[in-house]
């Protein structure tokens, strides 16, 4: 075992730190959208947007270790995101790089890196649930166009996206349901697309339903081969396996929660000094640390070229309970003020913790409910029979 | 030994349920809370006519003179339907006036509270969010036969709708020198309003008092022990209402688990779903027993009352918020959408937790009362 | 609601208290077997042994409320048991009173009340599990005798019992498996009976396996009708539904646990003052209190003549987790000394807590595992489908 | 970044597992612990010959000079098989002598410890069961160039078999004035023995010191920080061994769940059984990561070591005892019988919990170290 960085890795870490020292000292008040725009420009210049992507498409060509170092340092300093085209960077870009033709790469990748507009992913359907491959969205070819009819659900940020990566069924008479699926890149302002935001319990909407009626998509907008859409998707899904980023997100939230507990006075003492609160914070922090180290064990496997399997469910389960627990802790720390929402002086930190405490389901259920994760572990790793 | 309701009480329960089913389905409740006041004054007046608001108030003042044990039945039903109303707040204000007010004071305020015209509330907490006597710092300054109150009360239930505030203030230097004053909305220097709420069926607000002059005939003869008995009562009533809410949340989730088909069978078949529901049932039945007993003890004037209340509230504050979360989780993807009802109960859990003391407060109270 | 006692009930409570004041003040050192013998004689004279049984068979004819009062007062004062023929008082006696003939009543009931010897219950079999009625123990009639062949398991105190109440199958070609079961009263020194104690993890044995090979039982030792054994058993099982006694057992153990936490010093402070310990003790105590009150709600139903159903699983679940939790608490309170066993000065209270912490399975699993209780609640009360 | 074992380490693991499978099946272990000493001296000597006992001791003293990271592999295997032996105790004694002993002292004791002839142990705790410096009250009285120790050490692992005790004693008035002395069995006034144990594979005992005279050449140059580093090491090694035990307990219960048929299907089909097993797996993998990291930090001399140890031990002390209980419960009726192996792991959980500090101690330590 060796948790030390090589001299080259240490040099890269120092480079990141120096960049952050220089560019993150702007006063909080300056951190508005203009500031964020400037930040995006600077990290783009460093090629840290799409850092894992090959240099020839405009990415940073960073090694796995460099990616980890970059994410870690950014999270430690609570830096804003690297790039603004969230789904494009996470899902669409990698698929286009791997399966797109030269024209598609040139057309889409630079805009994703620059964050020119948003992408969304049209994968889930009302009846497909966790069984993604059972999708039914109909697609027929008509000359140089595909004609799509169907419905998608749980599509993140569909309402603000210009483009969608869409999975459709081009063939129904297949032996294996994974066959006959095709991947299309669709303009969201195409006639026949209706987006209905799904209002969540906070009153906002991150997801939407997308209804597609006789939507015509040029054949050149197909990504990969006709009927080869499943492969495209799987490679994108595999891209999401590493949990490093999640851990640093939690670490950051944990630091903020500890600050909250230090700054909140409850009946004459700091909330952090209330034994039941402190113990629960301690437990949460240890679990986050174990996630970090679990992630490093998985990373070691990846660096050795071994594929990651169901063990990623370990950190997903930790995260599921931590997202809930940290929200509850924030509520208990802030006491009677806990349920006051944004828009009044009395709401702690303008209601962000109240919002956080309602925000876990999107994260927890989105990645597969805890029950599903436990099934994965017990069946695929422990070898227990299916229910 | 009789740990059950009378036939009359069961009839009342049926009557209240019918009324709420007809007038306050969850669909209806969602509409009601979108209004400015956040409750339906028309329904409120009808409940007053049916005698439910004045149920525990003295007959001489227009009430029905019944015990809280009977009122329990009403509260379980308002809890079931997440009915938005200032019922508990009004009852606590009335109880304060009944117990610590002169006959004249009772005659002055109770009839209006009993008949629904006046909405009352109890204002104890300040910014410190401290339920102990040292949390009450608002000073009552004597000036020419009047008492001047200047400061703010925080986390006041139904503050924006209340016409009458029973305000806890510091009446002397002794740490426990705390008493109660009645302050009416509209009086000079009184300003109150609601704050943005997570649980829209329950409104909290702030009461600002800017050199408010209170005449002696609006001071109640309460000491800190008296104020604490009102806090206890508040905790008991909130817990009782939570029993109804919890039973409904369990029903809704159980029904969903029966209906929702995945991999060709209802998800309620899986132990990963049914066992958490069984655990919820065990918890609900258990804090139900605890709060029934606490309310019996309050009615009976039994010394065990404060201890019994704290046990019930500690249990419910620790378990019901998690039950709401579990309910949403067992619904899978749809649980956290605005459209499904289960999320309303999750929010109720978060509102209920700190009301009249969270679990930490009540565990400490148990220790102070000579318990463990 | 009314939790007060009637004047008659209060008078009975005072009678019990006066008795305990008089008879329990013996110094601890006197509490040896002789003392216990004297105690048994005195409570027998009060007719508090078999207090719920009719007076005509020698019982006390106590009302349900009186039984509760008696159990409550005994538990509060940590009094020793009322009677020494444990299984006889709990299971066998009620069955004989209800189904036995006059001769059987005269032959067995007085000895049960006097605690002359022990009984055991031969119900469970290796393959019957929770499905008691599927029992297979063969029984054929041969003149005036039955001949029994088979095996029983989880038979409490079989090794010290003189008699056994035994369920056998006298008919195999039945439509309903509950038919064809017969109940026999068997002398344990009959030829062909072999008792093998089941050593538990504490190293002791409370249960045994009982092997029956050509055991001959006189026909007059049959309890109830041939083939009517299931009814006999069910009535005995119903007798066990009330959880009042369990609650007082737990209350008593809880008081002892609190004493332990008060008397144990950990790193300069009393264990009871360690916040994590205190909070867990508080939680346990509230749950015990809720069991007491749940029991009183069930009692109210009983007093109204309504039958008790699956709701008794509520207290069984509480008890299951409390037995475990209280054992673990005792371990945490006693720290490094926690795992020292009986037989050395260093073991806290001569190792009784260590033994207690190993003793929960017999109680918890014996009454049906928590998983089974949760199935009962979710299927029978909540109406969820069977798995 | 490399969070994995080397090929050599994996070979060592395979070798140790083979040795233990052949010589110390659980059936064999049950026999070994019935003996007076509670361990098998023959196997112990063979392990010494294979170099496993001296693995981390200096090469100059007959050891192999390897890191604890390599020893980890051995411990996971002894944990798996609940192998009864004074391995951790001997290692801690050797570490104390190596770090705080002169060259002469090392030459005097380490070879015997490395080659298995001498069994060593560390004696810190007293009756107060207090791992802080104030728990060490045994005074070292100076008398004619010697130090006299008179008192008792409690909860000393393997006390009954040890030939060499590294004893923490009070060397001055300062609260942290604590040092270490080497006391040998057989010396005047030294008496030690085992006490009745719940986990028969792990023996605790008491060391009585009756005016034991210790020459200066048997005093080690340790201060309290040094003693604490040994306690940390003890906690880390116990946690590492627990990883192996926990994995085996999970394996045994999983296997049982696959084999045991109820209502016509294996009980492992039910989520009420499989989900607790999945949760155990998550916990084991997680404290495995924590303890691997802690042991790396110890080897690397990284400042994070004490914090990393305390995190790992707090996690394992809180979860593994419950995993043992859960394992027994999932076995149903047979789980608590002497005959089935799962109960051995339940007992190991209870033994492990307080060893070198329970969860409360380590949470406090985390706070003292500047953590949360």
Coordinates of N, CA, C and O in Angstrom, one line a residue, chain D residues 95-172:
Chain D
X95 N 7.0 -4.7 20.2 CA 7.0 -3.4 19.7 C 7.5 -2.4 20.8 O 8.3 -1.4 20.5
X96 N 7.0 -2.6 22.0 CA 7.4 -1.7 23.1 C 8.9 -1.8 23.3 O 9.6 -0.7 23.4
X97 N 9.5 -3.0 23.3 CA 10.9 -3.1 23.5 C 11.7 -2.6 22.3 O 12.7 -1.9 22.5
X98 N 11.2 -2.8 21.2 CA 11.9 -2.3 20.0 C 11.9 -0.8 20.0 O 13.0 -0.2 19.7
X99 N 10.8 -0.2 20.3 CA 10.8 1.3 20.2 C 11.4 2.0 21.4 O 11.9 3.1 21.2
X100 N 11.3 1.4 22.5 CA 11.7 2.2 23.7 C 12.8 1.5 24.5 O 13.2 1.9 25.6
X101 N 13.3 0.4 23.9 CA 14.4 -0.3 24.6 C 15.7 0.0 24.0 O 15.8 0.4 22.8
X102 N 16.8 -0.1 24.8 CA 18.1 0.1 24.3 C 18.5 -1.1 23.4 O 17.8 -2.1 23.4
X103 N 19.6 -1.1 22.8 CA 20.1 -2.2 22.0 C 20.2 -3.4 22.8 O 19.9 -4.5 22.4
X104 N 20.8 -3.2 24.0 CA 21.0 -4.3 24.9 C 19.7 -5.0 25.3 O 19.5 -6.2 25.3
X105 N 18.7 -4.1 25.6 CA 17.4 -4.7 26.0 C 16.7 -5.4 24.8 O 16.2 -6.5 25.0
X106 N 16.9 -4.8 23.6 CA 16.4 -5.5 22.4 C 17.0 -6.9 22.3 O 16.3 -7.9 22.0
X107 N 18.3 -6.9 22.4 CA 19.1 -8.2 22.3 C 18.7 -9.2 23.3 O 18.7 -10.4 23.1
X108 N 18.3 -8.6 24.5 CA 18.0 -9.5 25.6 C 16.6 -10.2 25.4 O 16.4 -11.4 25.7
X109 N 15.6 -9.5 24.9 CA 14.3 -10.0 24.9 C 13.7 -10.4 23.5 O 12.9 -11.3 23.3
X110 N 14.1 -9.6 22.5 CA 13.4 -9.7 21.2 C 13.6 -11.1 20.6 O 12.6 -11.7 20.0
X111 N 14.8 -11.7 20.6 CA 15.0 -13.0 19.9 C 14.0 -14.0 20.5 O 13.4 -14.8 19.8
X112 N 13.9 -14.0 21.8 CA 12.9 -15.0 22.4 C 11.5 -14.8 22.0 O 10.7 -15.7 21.9
X113 N 11.1 -13.5 21.9 CA 9.8 -13.2 21.5 C 9.6 -13.6 20.0 O 8.5 -14.1 19.6
X114 N 10.6 -13.3 19.2 CA 10.5 -13.6 17.8 C 10.4 -15.1 17.5 O 9.7 -15.6 16.6
X115 N 11.2 -15.9 18.3 CA 11.2 -17.3 18.0 C 10.2 -18.1 18.7 O 10.2 -19.3 18.7
X116 N 9.3 -17.4 19.4 CA 8.1 -18.1 20.0 C 8.4 -18.6 21.4 O 7.5 -19.1 22.1
X117 N 9.6 -18.6 21.9 CA 9.9 -19.1 23.2 C 9.3 -18.3 24.3 O 8.8 -18.9 25.3
X118 N 9.3 -17.0 24.2 CA 8.7 -16.2 25.2 C 7.4 -15.6 24.7 O 7.3 -15.1 23.5
X119 N 6.4 -15.7 25.5 CA 5.1 -15.0 25.2 C 5.1 -13.7 25.9 O 5.4 -13.7 27.1
X120 N 4.8 -12.7 25.2 CA 4.8 -11.3 25.8 C 3.4 -10.8 25.9 O 2.5 -11.2 25.2
X121 N 3.3 -9.7 26.7 CA 2.0 -9.0 26.7 C 2.2 -7.6 27.3 O 3.2 -7.4 27.9
X122 N 1.2 -6.8 27.0 CA 1.3 -5.4 27.4 C 0.2 -5.2 28.5 O -0.9 -5.6 28.3
X123 N 0.6 -4.7 29.7 CA -0.3 -4.5 30.8 C -0.4 -3.1 31.2 O 0.4 -2.5 31.8
X124 N -1.5 -2.5 30.7 CA -1.8 -1.0 30.9 C -2.9 -0.8 31.9 O -2.8 0.0 32.9
X125 N -4.0 -1.4 31.7 CA -5.3 -1.1 32.5 C -5.2 -1.5 33.9 O -4.5 -2.5 34.2
X126 N -5.9 -0.8 34.8 CA -6.0 -1.2 36.1 C -7.5 -1.4 36.4 O -8.3 -1.3 35.5
X127 N -7.8 -1.5 37.7 CA -9.2 -1.8 38.0 C -10.2 -0.7 37.5 O -11.3 -1.0 37.1
X128 N -9.7 0.5 37.4 CA -10.5 1.6 36.9 C -11.0 1.5 35.4 O -11.8 2.2 35.0
X129 N -10.3 0.6 34.7 CA -10.7 0.3 33.3 C -10.6 1.6 32.5 O -11.5 1.9 31.7
X130 N -9.6 2.4 32.8 CA -9.4 3.7 32.2 C -8.2 3.8 31.3 O -7.0 3.6 31.8
X131 N -8.4 4.0 30.0 CA -7.2 3.9 29.1 C -6.4 5.2 29.1 O -5.4 5.4 28.4
X132 N -6.9 6.3 29.8 CA -6.2 7.5 29.8 C -5.0 7.4 30.8 O -4.9 6.4 31.6
X133 N -4.1 8.4 30.8 CA -2.9 8.3 31.6 C -3.3 8.3 33.1 O -2.6 7.7 33.9
X134 N -4.4 8.9 33.4 CA -4.8 8.9 34.9 C -5.3 7.5 35.3 O -5.5 7.2 36.5
X135 N -5.5 6.6 34.3 CA -5.9 5.2 34.7 C -4.7 4.4 35.2 O -4.8 3.4 35.9
X136 N -3.5 4.9 35.0 CA -2.3 4.2 35.5 C -1.9 4.8 36.8 O -1.3 5.9 36.9
X137 N -2.2 4.0 37.8 CA -1.9 4.5 39.2 C -0.8 3.7 39.8 O -0.2 4.1 40.9
X138 N -0.5 2.5 39.3 CA 0.6 1.7 39.8 C 1.9 2.5 39.9 O 2.4 3.0 38.8
X139 N 2.4 2.7 41.1 CA 3.5 3.6 41.2 C 4.8 2.8 41.2 O 4.9 1.7 41.7
X140 N 5.8 3.5 40.5 CA 7.2 2.9 40.5 C 8.0 3.6 41.6 O 8.4 4.7 41.5
X141 N 8.1 2.9 42.8 CA 8.9 3.6 43.9 C 10.3 3.2 43.8 O 10.7 2.1 43.6
X142 N 11.1 4.3 43.8 CA 12.6 4.1 43.7 C 13.1 3.6 45.1 O 12.8 4.1 46.1
X143 N 13.9 2.6 45.0 CA 14.5 2.1 46.3 C 15.9 1.5 45.9 O 15.9 0.4 45.3
X144 N 16.9 2.1 46.3 CA 18.3 1.6 46.1 C 18.6 1.2 44.7 O 19.0 0.1 44.4
X145 N 18.3 2.1 43.7 CA 18.7 1.8 42.3 C 17.7 0.8 41.7 O 18.0 0.4 40.6
X146 N 16.7 0.5 42.4 CA 15.7 -0.3 41.8 C 14.3 0.4 41.8 O 14.1 1.3 42.6
X147 N 13.4 -0.1 41.0 CA 12.0 0.4 41.0 C 11.1 -0.7 41.6 O 11.2 -1.8 41.1
X148 N 10.3 -0.3 42.6 CA 9.5 -1.3 43.2 C 8.0 -1.1 42.7 O 7.5 0.0 42.8
X149 N 7.5 -2.1 42.1 CA 6.1 -2.1 41.7 C 5.2 -2.9 42.6 O 5.5 -4.1 42.8
X150 N 4.1 -2.3 43.1 CA 3.2 -3.1 43.9 C 1.8 -2.7 43.6 O 1.4 -1.5 43.7
X151 N 1.1 -3.6 43.1 CA -0.3 -3.4 42.8 C -0.8 -4.4 41.8 O -0.3 -5.5 41.8
X152 N -1.8 -4.1 41.0 CA -2.3 -5.1 40.1 C -2.7 -4.4 38.7 O -3.0 -3.3 38.6
X153 N -2.5 -5.2 37.7 CA -2.9 -4.8 36.4 C -4.1 -5.8 36.0 O -4.0 -7.0 36.2
X154 N -5.1 -5.1 35.5 CA -6.3 -5.9 35.1 C -6.5 -6.0 33.6 O -5.9 -5.3 32.9
X155 N -7.4 -6.9 33.2 CA -7.7 -7.1 31.8 C -6.5 -7.2 31.0 O -6.4 -6.6 29.9
X156 N -5.5 -8.0 31.4 CA -4.3 -8.2 30.7 C -4.5 -9.4 29.7 O -4.7 -10.5 30.2
X157 N -4.4 -9.1 28.4 CA -4.6 -10.2 27.5 C -3.5 -11.3 27.7 O -2.3 -10.9 27.9
X158 N -3.9 -12.5 27.6 CA -2.9 -13.7 27.7 C -2.1 -13.6 29.0 O -1.0 -14.2 28.9
X159 N -2.5 -13.0 30.0 CA -1.8 -12.9 31.2 C -1.3 -14.3 31.7 O -0.2 -14.4 32.2
X160 N -2.1 -15.3 31.6 CA -1.8 -16.6 32.2 C -0.7 -17.3 31.5 O -0.1 -18.3 32.0
X161 N -0.5 -17.0 30.2 CA 0.5 -17.7 29.4 C 1.8 -16.8 29.3 O 2.8 -17.4 28.8
X162 N 1.8 -15.6 29.6 CA 2.9 -14.7 29.3 C 4.1 -15.0 30.2 O 4.0 -15.2 31.4
X163 N 5.3 -14.9 29.5 CA 6.5 -15.0 30.3 C 7.1 -13.6 30.5 O 8.0 -13.4 31.3
X164 N 6.6 -12.6 29.8 CA 7.2 -11.3 29.8 C 6.0 -10.3 29.8 O 5.2 -10.3 28.9
X165 N 6.0 -9.4 30.8 CA 5.0 -8.4 30.9 C 5.6 -7.0 30.7 O 6.6 -6.7 31.4
X166 N 5.1 -6.2 29.7 CA 5.5 -4.8 29.6 C 4.5 -4.0 30.4 O 3.3 -3.9 29.9
X167 N 4.9 -3.5 31.5 CA 3.9 -2.9 32.5 C 4.0 -1.4 32.5 O 5.1 -0.8 32.6
X168 N 2.9 -0.8 32.3 CA 2.8 0.7 32.4 C 2.8 1.1 33.9 O 2.0 0.5 34.7
X169 N 3.6 2.0 34.3 CA 3.6 2.4 35.7 C 3.8 3.9 35.8 O 4.3 4.6 34.8
X170 N 3.4 4.5 36.9 CA 3.5 5.9 37.1 C 4.9 6.2 37.6 O 5.4 5.7 38.6
X171 N 5.6 7.1 36.8 CA 7.0 7.4 37.1 C 7.2 8.8 37.7 O 8.3 9.2 37.9
X172 N 6.1 9.5 38.0 CA 6.2 10.9 38.6 C 4.9 11.4 38.9 O 3.8 10.8 38.7

